[in-house]
mmCIF file of C-alpha atoms in Angstrom:
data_model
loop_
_atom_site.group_PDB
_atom_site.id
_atom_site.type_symbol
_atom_site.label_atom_id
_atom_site.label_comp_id
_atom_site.label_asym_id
_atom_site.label_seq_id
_atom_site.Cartn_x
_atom_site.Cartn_y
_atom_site.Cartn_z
ATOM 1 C CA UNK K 5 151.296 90.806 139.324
ATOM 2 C CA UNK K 6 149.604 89.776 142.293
ATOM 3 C CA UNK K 7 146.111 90.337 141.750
ATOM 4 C CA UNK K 8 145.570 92.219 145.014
ATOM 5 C CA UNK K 9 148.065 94.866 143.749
ATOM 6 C CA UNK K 10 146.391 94.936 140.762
ATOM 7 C CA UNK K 11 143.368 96.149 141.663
ATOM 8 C CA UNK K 12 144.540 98.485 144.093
ATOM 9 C CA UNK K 13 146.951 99.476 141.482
ATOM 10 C CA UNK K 14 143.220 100.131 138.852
ATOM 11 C CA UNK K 15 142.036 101.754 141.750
ATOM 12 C CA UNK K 16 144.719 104.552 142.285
ATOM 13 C CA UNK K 17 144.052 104.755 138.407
ATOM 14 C CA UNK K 18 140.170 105.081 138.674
ATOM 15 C CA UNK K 19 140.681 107.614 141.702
ATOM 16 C CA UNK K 20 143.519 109.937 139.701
ATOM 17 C CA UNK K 21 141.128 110.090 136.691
ATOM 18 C CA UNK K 22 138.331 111.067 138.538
ATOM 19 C CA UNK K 23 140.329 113.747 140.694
ATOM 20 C CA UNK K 24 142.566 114.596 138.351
ATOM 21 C CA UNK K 25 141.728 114.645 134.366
ATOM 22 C CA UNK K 26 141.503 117.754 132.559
ATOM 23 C CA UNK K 27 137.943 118.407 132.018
ATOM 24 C CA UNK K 28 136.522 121.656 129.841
ATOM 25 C CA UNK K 29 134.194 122.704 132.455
ATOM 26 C CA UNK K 30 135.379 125.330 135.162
ATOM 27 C CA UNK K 31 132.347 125.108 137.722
ATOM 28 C CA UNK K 32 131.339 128.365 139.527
ATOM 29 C CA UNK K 33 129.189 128.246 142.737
ATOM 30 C CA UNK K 34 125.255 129.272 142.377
ATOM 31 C CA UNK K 35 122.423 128.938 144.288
ATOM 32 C CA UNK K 36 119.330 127.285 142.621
ATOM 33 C CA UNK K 37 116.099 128.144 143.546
ATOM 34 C CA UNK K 38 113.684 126.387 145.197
ATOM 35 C CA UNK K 39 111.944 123.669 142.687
ATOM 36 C CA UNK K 40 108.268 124.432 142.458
ATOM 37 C CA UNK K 41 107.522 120.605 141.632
ATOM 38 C CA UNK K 42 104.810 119.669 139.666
ATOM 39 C CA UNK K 43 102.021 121.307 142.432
ATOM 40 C CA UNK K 44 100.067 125.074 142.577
ATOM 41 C CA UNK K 45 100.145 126.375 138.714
ATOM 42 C CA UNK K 46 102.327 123.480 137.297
ATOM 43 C CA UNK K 47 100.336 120.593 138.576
ATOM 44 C CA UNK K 48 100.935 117.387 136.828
ATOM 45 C CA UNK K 49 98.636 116.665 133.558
ATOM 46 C CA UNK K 50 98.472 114.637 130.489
ATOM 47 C CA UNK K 51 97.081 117.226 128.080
ATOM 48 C CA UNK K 52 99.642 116.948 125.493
ATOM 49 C CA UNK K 53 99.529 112.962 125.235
ATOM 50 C CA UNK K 54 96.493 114.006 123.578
ATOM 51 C CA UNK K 55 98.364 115.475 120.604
ATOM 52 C CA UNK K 56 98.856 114.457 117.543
ATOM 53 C CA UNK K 57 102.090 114.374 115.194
ATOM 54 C CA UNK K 58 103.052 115.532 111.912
ATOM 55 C CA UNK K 59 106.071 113.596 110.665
ATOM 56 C CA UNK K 60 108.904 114.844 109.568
ATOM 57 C CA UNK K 61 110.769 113.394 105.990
ATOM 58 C CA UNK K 62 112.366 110.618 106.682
ATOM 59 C CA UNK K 63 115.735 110.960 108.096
ATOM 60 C CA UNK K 64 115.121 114.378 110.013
ATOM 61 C CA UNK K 65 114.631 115.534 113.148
ATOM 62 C CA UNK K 66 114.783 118.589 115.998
ATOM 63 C CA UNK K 67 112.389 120.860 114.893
ATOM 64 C CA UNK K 68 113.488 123.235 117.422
ATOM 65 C CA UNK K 69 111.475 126.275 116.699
ATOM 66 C CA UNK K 70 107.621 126.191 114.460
ATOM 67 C CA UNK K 71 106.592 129.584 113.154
ATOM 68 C CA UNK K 72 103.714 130.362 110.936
ATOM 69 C CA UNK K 73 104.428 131.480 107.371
ATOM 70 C CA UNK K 74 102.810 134.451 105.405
ATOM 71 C CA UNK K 75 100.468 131.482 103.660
ATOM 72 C CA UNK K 76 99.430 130.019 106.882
ATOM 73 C CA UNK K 77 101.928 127.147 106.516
ATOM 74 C CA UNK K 78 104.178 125.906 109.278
ATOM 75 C CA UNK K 79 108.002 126.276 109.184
ATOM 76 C CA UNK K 80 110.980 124.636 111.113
ATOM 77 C CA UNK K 81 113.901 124.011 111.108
ATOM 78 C CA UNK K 82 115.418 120.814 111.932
ATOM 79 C CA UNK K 83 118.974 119.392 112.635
ATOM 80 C CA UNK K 84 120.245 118.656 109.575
ATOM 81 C CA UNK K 85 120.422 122.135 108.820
ATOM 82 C CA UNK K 86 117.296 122.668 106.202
ATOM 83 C CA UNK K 87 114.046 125.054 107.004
ATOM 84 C CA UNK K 88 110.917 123.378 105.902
ATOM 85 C CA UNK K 89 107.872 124.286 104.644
ATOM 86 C CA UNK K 90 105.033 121.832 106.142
ATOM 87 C CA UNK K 91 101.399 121.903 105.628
ATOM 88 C CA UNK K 92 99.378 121.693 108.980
ATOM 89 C CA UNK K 93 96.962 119.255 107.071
ATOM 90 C CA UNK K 94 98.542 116.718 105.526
ATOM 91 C CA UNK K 95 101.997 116.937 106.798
ATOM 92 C CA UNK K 96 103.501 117.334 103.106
ATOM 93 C CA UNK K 97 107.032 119.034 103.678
ATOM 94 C CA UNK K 98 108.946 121.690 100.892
ATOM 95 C CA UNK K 99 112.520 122.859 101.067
ATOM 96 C CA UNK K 100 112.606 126.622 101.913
ATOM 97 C CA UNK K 101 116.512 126.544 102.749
ATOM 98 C CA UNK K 102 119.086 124.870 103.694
ATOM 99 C CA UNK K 103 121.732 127.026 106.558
ATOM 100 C CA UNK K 104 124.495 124.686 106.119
ATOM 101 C CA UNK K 105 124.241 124.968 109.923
ATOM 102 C CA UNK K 106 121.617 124.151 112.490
ATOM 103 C CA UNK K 107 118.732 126.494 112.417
ATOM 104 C CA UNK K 108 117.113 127.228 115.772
ATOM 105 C CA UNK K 109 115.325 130.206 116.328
ATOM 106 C CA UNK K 110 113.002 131.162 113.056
ATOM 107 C CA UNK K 111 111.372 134.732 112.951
ATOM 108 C CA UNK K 112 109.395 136.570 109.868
ATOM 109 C CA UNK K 113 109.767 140.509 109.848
ATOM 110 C CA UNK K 114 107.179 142.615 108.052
ATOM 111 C CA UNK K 115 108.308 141.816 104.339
ATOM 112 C CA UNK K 116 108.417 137.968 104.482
ATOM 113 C CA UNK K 117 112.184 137.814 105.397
ATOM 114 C CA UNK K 118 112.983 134.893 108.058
ATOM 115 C CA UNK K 119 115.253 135.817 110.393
ATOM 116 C CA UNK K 120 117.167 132.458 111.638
ATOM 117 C CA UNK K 121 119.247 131.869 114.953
ATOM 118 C CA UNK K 122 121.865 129.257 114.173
ATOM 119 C CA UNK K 123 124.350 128.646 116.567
ATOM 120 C CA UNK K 124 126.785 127.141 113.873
ATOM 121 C CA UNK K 125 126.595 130.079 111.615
ATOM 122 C CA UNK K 126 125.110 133.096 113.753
ATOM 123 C CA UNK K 127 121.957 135.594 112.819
ATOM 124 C CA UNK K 128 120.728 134.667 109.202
ATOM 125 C CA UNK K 129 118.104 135.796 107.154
ATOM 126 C CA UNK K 130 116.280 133.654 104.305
ATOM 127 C CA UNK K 131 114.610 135.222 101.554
ATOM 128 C CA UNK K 132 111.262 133.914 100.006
ATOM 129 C CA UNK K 133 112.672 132.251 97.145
ATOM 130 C CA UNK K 134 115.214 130.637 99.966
ATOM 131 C CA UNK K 135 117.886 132.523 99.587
ATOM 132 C CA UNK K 136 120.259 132.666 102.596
ATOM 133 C CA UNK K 137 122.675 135.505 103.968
ATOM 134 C CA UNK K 138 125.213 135.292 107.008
ATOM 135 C CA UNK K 139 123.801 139.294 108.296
ATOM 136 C CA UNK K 140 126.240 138.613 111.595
ATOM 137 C CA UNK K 141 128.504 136.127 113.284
ATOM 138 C CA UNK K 142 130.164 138.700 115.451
ATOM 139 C CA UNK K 143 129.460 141.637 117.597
ATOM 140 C CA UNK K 144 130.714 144.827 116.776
ATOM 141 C CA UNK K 145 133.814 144.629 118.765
ATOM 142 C CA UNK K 146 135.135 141.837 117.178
ATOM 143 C CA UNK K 147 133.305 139.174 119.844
ATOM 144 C CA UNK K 148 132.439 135.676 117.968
ATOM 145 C CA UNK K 149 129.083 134.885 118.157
ATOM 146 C CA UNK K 150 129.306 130.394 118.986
ATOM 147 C CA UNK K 151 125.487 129.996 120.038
ATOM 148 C CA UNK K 152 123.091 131.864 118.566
ATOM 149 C CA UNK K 153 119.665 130.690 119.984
ATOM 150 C CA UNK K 154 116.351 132.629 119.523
ATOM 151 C CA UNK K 155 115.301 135.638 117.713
ATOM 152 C CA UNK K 156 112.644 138.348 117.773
ATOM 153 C CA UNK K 157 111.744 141.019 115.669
ATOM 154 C CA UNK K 158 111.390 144.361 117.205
ATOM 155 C CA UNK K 159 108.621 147.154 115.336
ATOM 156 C CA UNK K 160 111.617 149.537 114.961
ATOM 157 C CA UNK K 161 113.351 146.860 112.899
ATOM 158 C CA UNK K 162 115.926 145.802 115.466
ATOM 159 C CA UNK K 163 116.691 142.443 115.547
ATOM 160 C CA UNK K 164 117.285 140.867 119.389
ATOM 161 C CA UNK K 165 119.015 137.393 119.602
ATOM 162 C CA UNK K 166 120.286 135.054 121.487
ATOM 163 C CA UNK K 167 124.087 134.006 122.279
ATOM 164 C CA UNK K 168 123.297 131.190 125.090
ATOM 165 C CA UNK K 169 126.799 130.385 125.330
ATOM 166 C CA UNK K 170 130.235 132.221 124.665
ATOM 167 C CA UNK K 171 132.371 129.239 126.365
ATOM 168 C CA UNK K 172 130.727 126.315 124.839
ATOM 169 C CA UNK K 173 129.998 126.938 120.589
ATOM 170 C CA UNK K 174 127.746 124.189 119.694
ATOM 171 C CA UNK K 175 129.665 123.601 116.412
ATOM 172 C CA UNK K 176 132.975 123.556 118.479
ATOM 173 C CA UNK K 177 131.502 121.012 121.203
ATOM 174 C CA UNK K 178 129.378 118.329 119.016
ATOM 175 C CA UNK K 179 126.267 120.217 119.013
ATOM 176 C CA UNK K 180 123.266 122.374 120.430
ATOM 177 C CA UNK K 181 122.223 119.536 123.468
ATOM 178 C CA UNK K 182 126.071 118.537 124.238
ATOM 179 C CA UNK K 183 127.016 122.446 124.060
ATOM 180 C CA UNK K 184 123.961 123.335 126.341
ATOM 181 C CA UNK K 185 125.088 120.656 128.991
ATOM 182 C CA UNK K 186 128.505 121.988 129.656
ATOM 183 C CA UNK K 187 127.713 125.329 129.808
ATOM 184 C CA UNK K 188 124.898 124.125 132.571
ATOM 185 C CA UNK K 189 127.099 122.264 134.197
ATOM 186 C CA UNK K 190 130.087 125.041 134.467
ATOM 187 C CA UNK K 191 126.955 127.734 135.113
ATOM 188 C CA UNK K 192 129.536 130.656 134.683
ATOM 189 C CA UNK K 193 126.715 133.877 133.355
ATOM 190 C CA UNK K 194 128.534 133.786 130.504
ATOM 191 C CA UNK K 195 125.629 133.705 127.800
ATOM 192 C CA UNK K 196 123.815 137.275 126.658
ATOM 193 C CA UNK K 197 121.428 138.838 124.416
ATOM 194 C CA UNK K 198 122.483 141.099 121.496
ATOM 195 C CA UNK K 199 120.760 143.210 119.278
ATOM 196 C CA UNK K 200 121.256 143.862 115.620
ATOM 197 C CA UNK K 201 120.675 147.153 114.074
ATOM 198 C CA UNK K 202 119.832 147.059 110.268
ATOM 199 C CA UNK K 203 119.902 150.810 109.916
ATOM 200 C CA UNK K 204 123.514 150.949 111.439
ATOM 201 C CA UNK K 205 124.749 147.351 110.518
ATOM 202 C CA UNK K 206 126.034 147.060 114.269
ATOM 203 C CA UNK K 207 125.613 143.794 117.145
ATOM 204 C CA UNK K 208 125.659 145.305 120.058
ATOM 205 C CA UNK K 209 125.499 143.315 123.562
ATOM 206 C CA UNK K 210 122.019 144.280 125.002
ATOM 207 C CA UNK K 211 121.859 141.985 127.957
ATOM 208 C CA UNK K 212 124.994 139.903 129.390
ATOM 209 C CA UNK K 213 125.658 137.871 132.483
ATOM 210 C CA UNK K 214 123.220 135.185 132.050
ATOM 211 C CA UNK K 215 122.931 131.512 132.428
ATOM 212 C CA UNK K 216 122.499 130.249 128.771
ATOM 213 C CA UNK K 217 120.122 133.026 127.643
ATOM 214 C CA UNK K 218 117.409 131.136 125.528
ATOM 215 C CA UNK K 219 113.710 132.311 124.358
ATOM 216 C CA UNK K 220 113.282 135.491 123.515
ATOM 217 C CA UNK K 221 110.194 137.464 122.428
ATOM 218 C CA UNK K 222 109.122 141.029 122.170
ATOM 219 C CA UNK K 223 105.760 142.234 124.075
ATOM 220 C CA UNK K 224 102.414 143.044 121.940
ATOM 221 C CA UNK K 225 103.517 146.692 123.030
ATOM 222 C CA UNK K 226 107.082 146.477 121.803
ATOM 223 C CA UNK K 227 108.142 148.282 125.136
ATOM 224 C CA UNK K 228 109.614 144.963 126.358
ATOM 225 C CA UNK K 229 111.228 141.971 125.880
ATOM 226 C CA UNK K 230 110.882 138.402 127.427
ATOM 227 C CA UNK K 231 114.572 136.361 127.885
ATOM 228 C CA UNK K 232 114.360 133.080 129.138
ATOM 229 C CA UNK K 233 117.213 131.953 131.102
ATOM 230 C CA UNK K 234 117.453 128.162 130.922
ATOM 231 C CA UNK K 235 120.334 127.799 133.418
ATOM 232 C CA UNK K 236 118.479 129.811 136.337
ATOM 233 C CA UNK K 237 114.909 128.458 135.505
ATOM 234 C CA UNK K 238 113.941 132.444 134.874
ATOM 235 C CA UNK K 239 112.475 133.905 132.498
ATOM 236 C CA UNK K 240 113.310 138.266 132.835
ATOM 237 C CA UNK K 241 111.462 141.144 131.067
ATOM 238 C CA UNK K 242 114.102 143.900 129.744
ATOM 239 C CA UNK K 243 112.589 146.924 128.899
ATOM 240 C CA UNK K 244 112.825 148.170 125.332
ATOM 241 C CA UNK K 245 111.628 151.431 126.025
ATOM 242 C CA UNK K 246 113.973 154.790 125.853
ATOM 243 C CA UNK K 247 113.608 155.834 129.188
ATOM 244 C CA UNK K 248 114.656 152.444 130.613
ATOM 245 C CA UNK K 249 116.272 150.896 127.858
ATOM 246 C CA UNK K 250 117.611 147.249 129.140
ATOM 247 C CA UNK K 251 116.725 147.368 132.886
ATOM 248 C CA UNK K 252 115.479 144.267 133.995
ATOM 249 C CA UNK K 253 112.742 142.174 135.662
ATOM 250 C CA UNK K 254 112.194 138.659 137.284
ATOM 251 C CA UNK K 255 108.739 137.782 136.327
ATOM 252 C CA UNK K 256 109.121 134.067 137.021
ATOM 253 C CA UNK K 257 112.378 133.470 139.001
ATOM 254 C CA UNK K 258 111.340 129.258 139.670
ATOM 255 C CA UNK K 259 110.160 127.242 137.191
ATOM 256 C CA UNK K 260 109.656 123.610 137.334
ATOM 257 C CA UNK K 261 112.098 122.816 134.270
ATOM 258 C CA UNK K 262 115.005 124.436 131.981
ATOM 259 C CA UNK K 263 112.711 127.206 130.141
ATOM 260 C CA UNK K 264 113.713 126.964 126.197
ATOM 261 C CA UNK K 265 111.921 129.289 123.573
ATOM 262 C CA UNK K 266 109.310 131.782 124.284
ATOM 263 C CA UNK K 267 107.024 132.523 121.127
ATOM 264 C CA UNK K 268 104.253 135.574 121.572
ATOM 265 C CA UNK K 269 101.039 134.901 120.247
ATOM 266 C CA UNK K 270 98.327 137.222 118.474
ATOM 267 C CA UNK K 271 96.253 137.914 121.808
ATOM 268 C CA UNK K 272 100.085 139.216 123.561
ATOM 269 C CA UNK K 273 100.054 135.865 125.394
ATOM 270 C CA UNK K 274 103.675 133.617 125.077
ATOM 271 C CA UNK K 275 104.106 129.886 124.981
ATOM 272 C CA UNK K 276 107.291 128.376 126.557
ATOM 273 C CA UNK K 277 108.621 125.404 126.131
ATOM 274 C CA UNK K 278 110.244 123.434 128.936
ATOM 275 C CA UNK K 279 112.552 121.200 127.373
ATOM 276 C CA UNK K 280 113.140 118.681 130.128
ATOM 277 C CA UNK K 281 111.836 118.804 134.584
ATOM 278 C CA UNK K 282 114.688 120.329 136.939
ATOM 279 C CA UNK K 283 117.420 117.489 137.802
ATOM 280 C CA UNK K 284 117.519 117.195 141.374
ATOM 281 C CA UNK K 285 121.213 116.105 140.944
ATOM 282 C CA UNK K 286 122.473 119.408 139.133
ATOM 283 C CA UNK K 287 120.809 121.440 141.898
ATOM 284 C CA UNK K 288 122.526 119.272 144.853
ATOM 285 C CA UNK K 289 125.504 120.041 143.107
ATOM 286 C CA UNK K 290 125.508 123.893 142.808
ATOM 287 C CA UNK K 291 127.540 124.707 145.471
ATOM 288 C CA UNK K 292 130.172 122.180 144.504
ATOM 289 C CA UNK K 293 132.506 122.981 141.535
ATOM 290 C CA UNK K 294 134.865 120.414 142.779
ATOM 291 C CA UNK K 295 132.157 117.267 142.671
ATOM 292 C CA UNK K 296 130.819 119.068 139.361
ATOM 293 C CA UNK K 297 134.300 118.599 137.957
ATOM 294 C CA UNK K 298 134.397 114.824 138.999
ATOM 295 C CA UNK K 299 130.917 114.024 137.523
ATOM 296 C CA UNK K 300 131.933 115.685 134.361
ATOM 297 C CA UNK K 301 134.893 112.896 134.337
ATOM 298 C CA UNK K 302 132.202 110.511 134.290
ATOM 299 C CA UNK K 303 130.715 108.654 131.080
ATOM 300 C CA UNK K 304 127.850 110.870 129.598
ATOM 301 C CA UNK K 305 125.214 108.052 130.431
ATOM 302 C CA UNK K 306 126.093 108.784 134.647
ATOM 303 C CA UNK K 307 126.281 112.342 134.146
ATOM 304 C CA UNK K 308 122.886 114.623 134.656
ATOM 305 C CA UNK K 309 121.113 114.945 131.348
ATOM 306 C CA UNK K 310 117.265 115.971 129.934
ATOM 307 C CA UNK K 311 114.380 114.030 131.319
ATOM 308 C CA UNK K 312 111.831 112.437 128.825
ATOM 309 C CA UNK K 313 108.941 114.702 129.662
ATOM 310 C CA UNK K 314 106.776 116.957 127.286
ATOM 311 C CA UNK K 315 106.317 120.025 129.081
ATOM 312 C CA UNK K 316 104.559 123.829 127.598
ATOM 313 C CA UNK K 317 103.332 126.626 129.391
ATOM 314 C CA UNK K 318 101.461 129.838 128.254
ATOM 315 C CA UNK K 319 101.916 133.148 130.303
ATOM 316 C CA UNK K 320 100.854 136.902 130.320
ATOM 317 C CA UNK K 321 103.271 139.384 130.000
ATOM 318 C CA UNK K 322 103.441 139.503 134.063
ATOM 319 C CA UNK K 323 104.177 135.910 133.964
ATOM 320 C CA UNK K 324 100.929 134.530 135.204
ATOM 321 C CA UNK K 325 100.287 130.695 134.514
ATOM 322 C CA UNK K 326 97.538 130.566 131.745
ATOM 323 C CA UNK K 327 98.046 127.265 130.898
ATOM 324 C CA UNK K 328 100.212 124.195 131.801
ATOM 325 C CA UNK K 329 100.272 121.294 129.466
ATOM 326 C CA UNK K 330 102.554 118.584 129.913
ATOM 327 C CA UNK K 331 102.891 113.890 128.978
ATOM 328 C CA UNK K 332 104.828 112.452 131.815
ATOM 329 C CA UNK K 333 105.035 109.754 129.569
ATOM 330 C CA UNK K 334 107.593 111.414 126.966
ATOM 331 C CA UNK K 335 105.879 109.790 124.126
ATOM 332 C CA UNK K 336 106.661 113.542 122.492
ATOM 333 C CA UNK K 337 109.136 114.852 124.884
ATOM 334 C CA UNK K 338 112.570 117.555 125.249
ATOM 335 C CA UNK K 339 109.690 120.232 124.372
ATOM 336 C CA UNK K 340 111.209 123.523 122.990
ATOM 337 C CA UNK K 341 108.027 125.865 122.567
ATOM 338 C CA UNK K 342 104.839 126.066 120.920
ATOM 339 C CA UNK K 343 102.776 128.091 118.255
ATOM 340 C CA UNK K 344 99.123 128.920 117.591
ATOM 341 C CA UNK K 345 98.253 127.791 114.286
ATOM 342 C CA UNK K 346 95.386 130.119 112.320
ATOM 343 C CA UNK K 347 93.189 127.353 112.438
ATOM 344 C CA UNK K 348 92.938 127.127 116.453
ATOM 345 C CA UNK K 349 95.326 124.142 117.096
ATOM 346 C CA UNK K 350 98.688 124.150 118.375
ATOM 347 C CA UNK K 351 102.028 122.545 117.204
ATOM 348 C CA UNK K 352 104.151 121.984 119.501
ATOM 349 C CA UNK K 353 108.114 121.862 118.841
ATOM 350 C CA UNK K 354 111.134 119.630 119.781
ATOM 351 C CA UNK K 355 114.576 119.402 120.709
ATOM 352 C CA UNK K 356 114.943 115.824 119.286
ATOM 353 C CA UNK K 357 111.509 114.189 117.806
ATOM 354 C CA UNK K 358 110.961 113.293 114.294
ATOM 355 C CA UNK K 359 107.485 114.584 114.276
ATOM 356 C CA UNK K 360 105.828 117.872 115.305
ATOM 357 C CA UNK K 361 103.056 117.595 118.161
ATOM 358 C CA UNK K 362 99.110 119.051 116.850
ATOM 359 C CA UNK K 363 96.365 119.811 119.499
#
């Protein structure tokens, strides 16, 4: 073939793909708001390169969510689907449980259960001798539950969670971080919060039409409950109080990055993580589901994807800035949240390190 025609021939090729090939995204219109940058409250630092790391046993990584244990211990869960025990001292790691799953969101009620997230296998709970029970992977009307996220503990027992995706299952699509992408990039409202009832058995939907619903944390008060939405760089406060019960309000509607876990701390304060800065690229194509489509035809290395960037903020319960801590550097970067330890420090958690972050 003349050489010519055969190029112009790969090109028609090239162009049909790129117009044409089924993709598993539907892209809706949104409107993103406008980026804070790195100025006012979230001023560029380098407080967390000042951390330092606890490694993981060798082979694992993701520890996604750190909470403290009754002993003072730290526990995480990390990608290969165990829940470790780790001393904050000397690093030493213990098997609490293994989900056969991907445990994200880690929570301990009153009696030393740990109530576990995992988008593979739904809400879980984990006894103290490690024992682990499937309590839901479905709503009560029969809705599957693909991406269950975060999880709080409310003083009435109720359990809140999670579900940051009900088009994209992370099992189904190769994982929490290739799951999360999609659903970004389609930005369809699809994700919700439900809440689990042990008294009744029930999963009700108690929040829906979200961007990939992420953190979530009941206030010191229990009269509320913080939702992060990663998709819309918000993070909402739904009351939990009878008079009110699930109305909702925008206490930070633009944050500098995609908002991951929110964790409440002893003095009512939260830590959130912010798991990679805004991409400038997703927001110049919100109002494009056509383009959106096309990139999404493109190898995974050209298409928009998390920023090496350690980024954690603390905030009231009005969401007031109390602290901003971030390493441009990304020597301990996709940051998912953070926890006070007893002793004063802080570890900080990750979507994809090996090693949890002290300071």
């Amino acid at each position: 073939m003349n050489p010519v025609k055969l190029l112009f021939a790969l090109v028609l090729v090239l162009m049909g793909y790129l117009l044409l090939w089924p993709v598993e995204v539907d892209p809706k219109v949104w409107i993103p708001s406008t980026n804070p940058g790195f100025t006012g409250p979230y001023d560029s630092n380098e407080a967390l390169a000042e951390a330092t790391y606890l490694d993981l046993p060798d082979g694992e990584f993701g520890p996604e969510d750190i909470t403290v244990g009754p002993a003072g211990q730290l526990v995480a869960g990390v990608n290969s689907g165990k829940i470790l025990t780790i001393d904050p001292d000397s690093g030493e790691a213990t098997l609490l449980a293994d989900t056969g799953g991907h445990p994200l969101g880690l929570e301990f009620d009153s009696t030393g259960i740990l109530w576990v997230a995992d988008p593979y296998k739904g809400l879980l709970k984990v006894s103290p001798l490690g024992e682990v029970t499937i309590v839901t992977n479905e709503t009560s009307d029969g809705s599957p539950i693909l991406y269950a996220d975060d999880v709080d503990i409310a003083s009435d027992g109720r359990v809140y969670f999670s579900d940051a995706s009900t088009r994209f299952g992370a099992e189904q699509y190769g994982g929490t971080l290739e799951a999360s992408l999609l659903d970004l990039m389609e930005h369809s409202d699809n994700a919700r919060v439900l809440v689990y009832d042990p008294q009744t058995t029930r999963t009700e939907i108690f929040a829906d039409g979200l961007t990939f619903a992420n953190g979530v944390a009941v206030t010191a008060d229990g009269k509320g409950l913080l939702v992060s939405e990663t998709g819309n760089y918000a993070i909402h406060r739904y009351s939990l109080a009878a008079d009110s019960y699930g109305e909702r309000t925008t206490i930070i509607d633009a944050l500098p990055g995609f908002p991951d876990n929110i964790n409440r701390m002893p003095d009512g304060s939260f830590w959130i993580g912010l798991v990679s800065p805004r991409s400038d690229s997703l927001d110049a194509l919100a109002g494009s589901p056509f383009l959106r489509r096309v990139v999404s035809r493109l190898p995974a290395r050209l298409q928009p994807a998390p920023q090496r960037y350690g980024f954690i903020i603390r905030i009231n319960e009005a969401g007031d800035i109390l602290a901003n801590l971030q390493d441009p550097s990304g020597s301990y970067a996709t940051t998912t949240g953070a926890m006070d330890l007893p002793d004063g420090r802080v570890a900080v958690s990750s979507l994809t390190e090996s090693r949890i972050a002290l300071f």
